[in-house]
mmCIF file of N, CA, C and O in Angstrom:
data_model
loop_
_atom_site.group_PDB
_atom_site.id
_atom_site.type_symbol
_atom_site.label_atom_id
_atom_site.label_comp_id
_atom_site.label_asym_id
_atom_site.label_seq_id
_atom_site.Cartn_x
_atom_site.Cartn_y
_atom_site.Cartn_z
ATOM 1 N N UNK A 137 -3.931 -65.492 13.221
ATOM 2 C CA UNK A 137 -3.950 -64.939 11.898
ATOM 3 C C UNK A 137 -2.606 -65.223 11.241
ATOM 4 O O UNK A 137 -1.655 -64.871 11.939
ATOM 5 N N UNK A 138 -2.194 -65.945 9.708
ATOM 6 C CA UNK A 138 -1.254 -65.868 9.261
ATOM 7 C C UNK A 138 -1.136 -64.935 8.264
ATOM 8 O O UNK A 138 -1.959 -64.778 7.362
ATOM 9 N N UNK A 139 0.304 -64.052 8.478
ATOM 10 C CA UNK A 139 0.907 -63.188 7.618
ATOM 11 C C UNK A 139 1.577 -63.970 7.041
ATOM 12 O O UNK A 139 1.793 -65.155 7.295
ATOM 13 N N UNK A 140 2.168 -62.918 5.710
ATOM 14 C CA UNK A 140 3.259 -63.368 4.656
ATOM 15 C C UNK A 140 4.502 -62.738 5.549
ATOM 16 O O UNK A 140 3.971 -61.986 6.367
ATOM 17 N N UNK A 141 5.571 -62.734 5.685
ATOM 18 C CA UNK A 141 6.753 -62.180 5.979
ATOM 19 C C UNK A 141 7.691 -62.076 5.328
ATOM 20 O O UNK A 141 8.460 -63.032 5.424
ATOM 21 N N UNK A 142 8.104 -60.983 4.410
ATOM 22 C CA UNK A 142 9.496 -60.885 3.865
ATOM 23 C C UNK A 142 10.540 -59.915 4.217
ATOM 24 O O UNK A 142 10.386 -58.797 4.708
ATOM 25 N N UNK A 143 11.729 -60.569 3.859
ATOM 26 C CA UNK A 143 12.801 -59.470 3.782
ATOM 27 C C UNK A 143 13.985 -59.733 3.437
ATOM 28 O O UNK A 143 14.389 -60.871 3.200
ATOM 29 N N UNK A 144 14.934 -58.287 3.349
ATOM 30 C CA UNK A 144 15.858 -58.960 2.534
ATOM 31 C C UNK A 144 17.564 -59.203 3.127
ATOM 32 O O UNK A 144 18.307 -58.241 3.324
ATOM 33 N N UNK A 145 17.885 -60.287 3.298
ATOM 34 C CA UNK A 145 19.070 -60.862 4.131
ATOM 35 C C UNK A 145 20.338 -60.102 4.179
ATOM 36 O O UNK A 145 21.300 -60.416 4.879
ATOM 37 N N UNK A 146 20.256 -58.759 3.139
ATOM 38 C CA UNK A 146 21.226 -58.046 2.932
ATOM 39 C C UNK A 146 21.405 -56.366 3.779
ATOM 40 O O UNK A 146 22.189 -55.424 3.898
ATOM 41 N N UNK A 147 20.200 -56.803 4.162
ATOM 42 C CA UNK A 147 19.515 -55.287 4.810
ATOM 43 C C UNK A 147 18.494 -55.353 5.741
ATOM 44 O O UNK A 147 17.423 -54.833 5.427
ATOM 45 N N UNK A 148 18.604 -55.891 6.830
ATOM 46 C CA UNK A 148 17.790 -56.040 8.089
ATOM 47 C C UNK A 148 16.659 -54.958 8.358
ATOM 48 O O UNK A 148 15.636 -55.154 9.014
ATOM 49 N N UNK A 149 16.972 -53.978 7.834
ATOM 50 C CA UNK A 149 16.465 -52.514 8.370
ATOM 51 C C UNK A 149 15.442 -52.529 8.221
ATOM 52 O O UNK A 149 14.898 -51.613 8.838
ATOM 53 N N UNK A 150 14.355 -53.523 7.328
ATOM 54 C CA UNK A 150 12.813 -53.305 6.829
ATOM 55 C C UNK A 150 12.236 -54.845 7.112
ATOM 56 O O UNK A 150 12.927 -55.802 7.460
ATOM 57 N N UNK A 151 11.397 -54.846 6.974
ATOM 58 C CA UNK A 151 10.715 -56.186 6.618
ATOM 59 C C UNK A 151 9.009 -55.777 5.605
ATOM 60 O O UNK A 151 8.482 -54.673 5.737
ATOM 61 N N UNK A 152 8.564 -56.573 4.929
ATOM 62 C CA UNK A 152 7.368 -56.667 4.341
ATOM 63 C C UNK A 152 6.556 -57.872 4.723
ATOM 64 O O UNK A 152 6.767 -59.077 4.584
ATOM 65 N N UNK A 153 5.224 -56.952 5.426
ATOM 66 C CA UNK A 153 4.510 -58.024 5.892
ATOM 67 C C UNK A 153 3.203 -58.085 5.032
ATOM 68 O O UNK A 153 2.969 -56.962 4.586
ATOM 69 N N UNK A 154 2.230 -59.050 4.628
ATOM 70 C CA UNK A 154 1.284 -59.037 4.118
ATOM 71 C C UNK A 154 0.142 -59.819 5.109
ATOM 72 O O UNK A 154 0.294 -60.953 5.562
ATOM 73 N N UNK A 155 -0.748 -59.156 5.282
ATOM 74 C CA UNK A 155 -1.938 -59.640 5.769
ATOM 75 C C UNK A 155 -2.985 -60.531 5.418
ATOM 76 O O UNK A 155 -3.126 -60.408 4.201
ATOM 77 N N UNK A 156 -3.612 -61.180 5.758
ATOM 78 C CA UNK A 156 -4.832 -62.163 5.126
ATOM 79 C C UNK A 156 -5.102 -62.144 3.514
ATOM 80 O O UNK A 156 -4.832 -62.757 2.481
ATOM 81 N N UNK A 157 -5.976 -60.773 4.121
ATOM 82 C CA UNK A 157 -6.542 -60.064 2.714
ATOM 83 C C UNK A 157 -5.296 -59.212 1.848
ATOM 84 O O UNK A 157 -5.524 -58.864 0.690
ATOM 85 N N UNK A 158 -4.434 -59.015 2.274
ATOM 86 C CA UNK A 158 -3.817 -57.408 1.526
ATOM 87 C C UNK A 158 -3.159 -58.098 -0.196
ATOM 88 O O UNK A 158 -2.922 -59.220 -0.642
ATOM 89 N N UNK A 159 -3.111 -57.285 -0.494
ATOM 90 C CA UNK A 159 -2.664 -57.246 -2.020
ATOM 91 C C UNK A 159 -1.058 -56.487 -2.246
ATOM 92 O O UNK A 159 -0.302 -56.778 -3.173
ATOM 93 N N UNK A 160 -0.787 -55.552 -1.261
ATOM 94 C CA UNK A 160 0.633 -54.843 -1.346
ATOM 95 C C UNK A 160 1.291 -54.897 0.205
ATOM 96 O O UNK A 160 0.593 -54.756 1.210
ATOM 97 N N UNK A 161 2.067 -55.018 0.224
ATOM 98 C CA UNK A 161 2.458 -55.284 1.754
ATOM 99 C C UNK A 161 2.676 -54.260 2.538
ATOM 100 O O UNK A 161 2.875 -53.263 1.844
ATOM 101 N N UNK A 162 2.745 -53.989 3.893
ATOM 102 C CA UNK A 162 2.928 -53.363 4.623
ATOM 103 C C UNK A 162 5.129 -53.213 4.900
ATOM 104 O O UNK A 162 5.904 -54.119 5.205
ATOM 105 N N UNK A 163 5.431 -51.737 4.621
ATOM 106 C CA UNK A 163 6.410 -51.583 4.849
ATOM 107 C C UNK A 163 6.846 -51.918 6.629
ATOM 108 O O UNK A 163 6.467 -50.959 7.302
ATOM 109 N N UNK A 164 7.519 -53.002 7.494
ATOM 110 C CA UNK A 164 7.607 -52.033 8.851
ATOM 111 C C UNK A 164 9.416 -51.986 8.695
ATOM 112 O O UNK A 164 10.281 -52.691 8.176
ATOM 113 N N UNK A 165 9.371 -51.058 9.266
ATOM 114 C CA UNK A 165 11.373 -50.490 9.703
ATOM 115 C C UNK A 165 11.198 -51.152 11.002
ATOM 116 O O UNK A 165 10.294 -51.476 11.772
ATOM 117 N N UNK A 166 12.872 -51.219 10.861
ATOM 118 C CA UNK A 166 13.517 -52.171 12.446
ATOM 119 C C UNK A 166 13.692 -50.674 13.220
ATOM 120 O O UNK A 166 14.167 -49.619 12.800
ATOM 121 N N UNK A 167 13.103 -51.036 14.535
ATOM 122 C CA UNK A 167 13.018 -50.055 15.781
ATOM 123 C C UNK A 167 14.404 -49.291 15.415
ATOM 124 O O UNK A 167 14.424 -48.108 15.075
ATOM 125 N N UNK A 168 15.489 -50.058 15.519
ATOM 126 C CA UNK A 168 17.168 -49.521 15.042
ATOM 127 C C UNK A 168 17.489 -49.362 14.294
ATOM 128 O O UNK A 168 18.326 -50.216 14.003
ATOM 129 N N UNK A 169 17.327 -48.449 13.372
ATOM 130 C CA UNK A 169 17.706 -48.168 12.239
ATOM 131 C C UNK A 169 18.963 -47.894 11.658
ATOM 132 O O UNK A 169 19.417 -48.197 10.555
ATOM 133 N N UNK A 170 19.552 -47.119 12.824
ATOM 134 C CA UNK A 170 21.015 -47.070 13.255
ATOM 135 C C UNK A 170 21.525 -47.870 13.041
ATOM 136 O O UNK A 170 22.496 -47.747 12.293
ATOM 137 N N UNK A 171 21.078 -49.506 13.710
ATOM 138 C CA UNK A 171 22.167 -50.319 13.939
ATOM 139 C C UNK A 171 21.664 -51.574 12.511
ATOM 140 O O UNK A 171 22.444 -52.405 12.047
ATOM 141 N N UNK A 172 20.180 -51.382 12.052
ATOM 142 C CA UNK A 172 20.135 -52.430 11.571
ATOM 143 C C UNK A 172 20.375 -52.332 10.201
ATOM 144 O O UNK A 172 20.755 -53.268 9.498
ATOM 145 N N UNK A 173 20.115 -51.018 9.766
ATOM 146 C CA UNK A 173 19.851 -50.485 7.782
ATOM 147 C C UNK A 173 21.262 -51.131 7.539
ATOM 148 O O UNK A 173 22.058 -51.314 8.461
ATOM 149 N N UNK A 174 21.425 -51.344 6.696
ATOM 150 C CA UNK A 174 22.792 -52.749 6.203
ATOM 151 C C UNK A 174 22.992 -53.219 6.555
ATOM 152 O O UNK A 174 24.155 -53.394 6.193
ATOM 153 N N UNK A 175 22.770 -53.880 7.280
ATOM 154 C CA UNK A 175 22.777 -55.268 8.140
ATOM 155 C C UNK A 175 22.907 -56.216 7.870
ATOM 156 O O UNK A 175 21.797 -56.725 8.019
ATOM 157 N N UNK A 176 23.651 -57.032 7.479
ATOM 158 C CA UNK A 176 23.419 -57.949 6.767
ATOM 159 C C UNK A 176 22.261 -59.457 7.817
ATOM 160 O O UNK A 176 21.602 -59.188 8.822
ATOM 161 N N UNK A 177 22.328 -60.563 7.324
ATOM 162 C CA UNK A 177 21.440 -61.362 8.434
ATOM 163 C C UNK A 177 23.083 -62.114 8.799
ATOM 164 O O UNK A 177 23.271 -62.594 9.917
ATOM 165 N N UNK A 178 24.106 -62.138 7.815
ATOM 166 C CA UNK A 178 25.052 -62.799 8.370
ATOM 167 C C UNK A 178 25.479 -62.074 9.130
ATOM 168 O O UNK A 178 25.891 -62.821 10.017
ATOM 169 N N UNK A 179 25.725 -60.864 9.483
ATOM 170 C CA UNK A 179 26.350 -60.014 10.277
ATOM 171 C C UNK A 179 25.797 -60.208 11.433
ATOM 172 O O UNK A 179 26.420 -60.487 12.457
ATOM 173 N N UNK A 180 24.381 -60.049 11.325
ATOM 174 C CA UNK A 180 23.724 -60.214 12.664
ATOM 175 C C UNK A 180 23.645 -61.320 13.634
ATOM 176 O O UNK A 180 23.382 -61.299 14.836
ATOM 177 N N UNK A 181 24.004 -62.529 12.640
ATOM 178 C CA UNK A 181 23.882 -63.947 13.263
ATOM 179 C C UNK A 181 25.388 -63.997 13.897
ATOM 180 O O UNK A 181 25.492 -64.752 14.864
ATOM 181 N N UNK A 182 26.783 -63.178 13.423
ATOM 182 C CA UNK A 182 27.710 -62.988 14.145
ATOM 183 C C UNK A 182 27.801 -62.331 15.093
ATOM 184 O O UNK A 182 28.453 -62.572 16.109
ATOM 185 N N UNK A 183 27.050 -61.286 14.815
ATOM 186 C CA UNK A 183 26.998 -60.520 16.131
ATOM 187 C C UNK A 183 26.258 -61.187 17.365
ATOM 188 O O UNK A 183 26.804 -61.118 18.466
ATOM 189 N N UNK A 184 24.974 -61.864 17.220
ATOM 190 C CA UNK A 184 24.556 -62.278 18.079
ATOM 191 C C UNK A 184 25.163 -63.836 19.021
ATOM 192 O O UNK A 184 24.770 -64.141 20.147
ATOM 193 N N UNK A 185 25.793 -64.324 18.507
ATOM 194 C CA UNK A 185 27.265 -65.309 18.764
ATOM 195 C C UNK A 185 27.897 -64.311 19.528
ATOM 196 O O UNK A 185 27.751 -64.067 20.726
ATOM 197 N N UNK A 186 28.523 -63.834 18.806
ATOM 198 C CA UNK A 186 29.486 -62.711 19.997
ATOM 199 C C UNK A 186 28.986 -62.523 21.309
ATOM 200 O O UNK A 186 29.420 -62.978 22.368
ATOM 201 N N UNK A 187 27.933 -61.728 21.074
ATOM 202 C CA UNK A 187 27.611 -61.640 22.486
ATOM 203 C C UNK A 187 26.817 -62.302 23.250
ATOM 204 O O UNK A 187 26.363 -61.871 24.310
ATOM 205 N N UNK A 188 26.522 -63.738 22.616
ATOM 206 C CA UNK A 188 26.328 -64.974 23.448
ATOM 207 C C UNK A 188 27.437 -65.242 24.051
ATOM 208 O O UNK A 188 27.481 -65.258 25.281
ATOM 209 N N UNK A 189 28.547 -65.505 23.262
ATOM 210 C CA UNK A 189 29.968 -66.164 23.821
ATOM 211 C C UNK A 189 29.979 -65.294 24.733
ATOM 212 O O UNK A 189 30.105 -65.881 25.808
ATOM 213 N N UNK A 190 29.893 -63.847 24.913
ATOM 214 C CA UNK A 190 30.480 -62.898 25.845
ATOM 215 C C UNK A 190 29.249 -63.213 27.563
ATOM 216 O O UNK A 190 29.440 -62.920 28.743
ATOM 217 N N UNK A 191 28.526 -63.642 27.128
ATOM 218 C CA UNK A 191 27.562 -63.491 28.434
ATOM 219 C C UNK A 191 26.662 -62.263 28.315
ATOM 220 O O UNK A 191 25.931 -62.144 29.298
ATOM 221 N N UNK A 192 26.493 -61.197 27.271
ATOM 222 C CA UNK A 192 26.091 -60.527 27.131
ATOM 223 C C UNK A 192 24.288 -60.208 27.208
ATOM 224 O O UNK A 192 23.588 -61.101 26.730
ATOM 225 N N UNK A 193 23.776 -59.325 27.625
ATOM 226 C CA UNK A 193 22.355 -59.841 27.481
ATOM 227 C C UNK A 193 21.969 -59.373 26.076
ATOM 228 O O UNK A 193 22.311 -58.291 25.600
ATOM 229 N N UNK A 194 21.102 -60.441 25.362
ATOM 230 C CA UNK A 194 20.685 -59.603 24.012
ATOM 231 C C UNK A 194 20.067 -58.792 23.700
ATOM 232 O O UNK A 194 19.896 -58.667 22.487
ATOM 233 N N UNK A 195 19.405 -57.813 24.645
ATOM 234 C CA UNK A 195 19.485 -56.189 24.377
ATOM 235 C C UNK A 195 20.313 -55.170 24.938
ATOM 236 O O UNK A 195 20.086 -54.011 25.287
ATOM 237 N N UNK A 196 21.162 -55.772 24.938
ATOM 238 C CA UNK A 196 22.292 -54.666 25.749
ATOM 239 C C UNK A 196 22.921 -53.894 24.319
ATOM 240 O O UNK A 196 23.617 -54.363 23.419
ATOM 241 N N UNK A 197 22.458 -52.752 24.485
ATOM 242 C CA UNK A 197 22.730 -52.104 22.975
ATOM 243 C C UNK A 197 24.346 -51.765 23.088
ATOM 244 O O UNK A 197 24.956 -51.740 22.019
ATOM 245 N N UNK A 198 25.127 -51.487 24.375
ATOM 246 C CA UNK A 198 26.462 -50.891 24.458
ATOM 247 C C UNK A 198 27.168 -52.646 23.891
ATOM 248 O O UNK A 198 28.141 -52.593 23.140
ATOM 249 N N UNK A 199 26.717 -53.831 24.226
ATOM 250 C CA UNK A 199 27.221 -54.876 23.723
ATOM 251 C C UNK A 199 27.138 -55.132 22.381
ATOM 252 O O UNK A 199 28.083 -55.688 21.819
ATOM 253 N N UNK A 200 26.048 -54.779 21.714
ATOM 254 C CA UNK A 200 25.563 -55.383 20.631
ATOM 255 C C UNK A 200 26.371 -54.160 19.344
ATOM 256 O O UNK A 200 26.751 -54.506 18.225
ATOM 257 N N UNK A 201 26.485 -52.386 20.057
ATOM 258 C CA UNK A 201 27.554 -51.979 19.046
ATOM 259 C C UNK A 201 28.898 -52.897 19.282
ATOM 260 O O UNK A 201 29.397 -53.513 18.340
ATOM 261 N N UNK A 202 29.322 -52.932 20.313
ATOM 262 C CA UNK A 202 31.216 -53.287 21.094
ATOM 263 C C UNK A 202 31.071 -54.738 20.022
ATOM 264 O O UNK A 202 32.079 -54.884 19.330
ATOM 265 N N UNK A 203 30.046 -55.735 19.813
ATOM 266 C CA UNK A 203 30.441 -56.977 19.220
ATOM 267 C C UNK A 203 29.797 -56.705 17.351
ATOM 268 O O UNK A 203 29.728 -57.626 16.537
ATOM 269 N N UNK A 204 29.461 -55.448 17.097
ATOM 270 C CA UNK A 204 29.701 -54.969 15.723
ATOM 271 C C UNK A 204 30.751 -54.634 15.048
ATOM 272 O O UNK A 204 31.041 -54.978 13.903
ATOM 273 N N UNK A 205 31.418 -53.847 15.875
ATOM 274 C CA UNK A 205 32.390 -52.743 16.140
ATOM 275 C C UNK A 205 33.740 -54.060 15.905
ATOM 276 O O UNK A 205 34.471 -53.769 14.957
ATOM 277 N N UNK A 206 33.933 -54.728 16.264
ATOM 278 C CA UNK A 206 34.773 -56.084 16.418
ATOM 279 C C UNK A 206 35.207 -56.778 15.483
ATOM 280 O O UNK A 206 36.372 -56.903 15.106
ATOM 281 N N UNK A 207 33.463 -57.647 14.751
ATOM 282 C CA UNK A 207 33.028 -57.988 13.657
ATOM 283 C C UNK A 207 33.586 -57.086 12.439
ATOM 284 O O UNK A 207 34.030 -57.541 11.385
ATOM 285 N N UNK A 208 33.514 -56.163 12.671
ATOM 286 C CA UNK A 208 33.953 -55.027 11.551
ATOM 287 C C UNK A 208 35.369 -55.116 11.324
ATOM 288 O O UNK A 208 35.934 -55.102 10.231
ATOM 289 N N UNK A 209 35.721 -55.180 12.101
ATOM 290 C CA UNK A 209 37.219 -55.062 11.981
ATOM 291 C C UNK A 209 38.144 -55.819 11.756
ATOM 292 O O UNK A 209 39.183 -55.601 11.133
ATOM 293 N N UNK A 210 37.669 -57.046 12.431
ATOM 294 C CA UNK A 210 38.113 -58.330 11.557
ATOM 295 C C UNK A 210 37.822 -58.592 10.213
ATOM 296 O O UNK A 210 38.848 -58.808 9.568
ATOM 297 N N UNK A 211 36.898 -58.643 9.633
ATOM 298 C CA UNK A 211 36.553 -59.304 8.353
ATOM 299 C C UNK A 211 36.098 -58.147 7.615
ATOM 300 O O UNK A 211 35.706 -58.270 6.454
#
């Protein structure tokens, strides 16, 4: 089945999906709301670098704040 998929690069926290048939899209929120609501997609694409470079696994949530937390502080 193909969906529509949107969202917006400034704010990770949501996405809008549209179905076959649908006419208004389906709101879904990111599981993390915590970590994702402002999010940017550039932020995230740094963060997830980070904790590639680090060896990190990519759900290791204590990594994925520690290489936010970082990101932040630099730039």
């Amino acid at each position: 089945m193909k969906v529509r998929v949107l969202f917006d690069p400034n704010d990770l926290g949501e996405i809008q999906v549209w179905g076959p048939d649908d006419e208004a899209p389906v709101q879904v929120l990111a599981l993390d709301q915590k970590g994702t609501r402002g999010l940017t997609l550039t932020q995230n694409e740094l963060i997830r670098t980070a904790m590639r470079e680090s060896g990190a696994e990519k759900d290791d949530p204590s990594a994925r704040q520690r290489a936010h937390y970082e990101i932040a502080q630099c730039c």
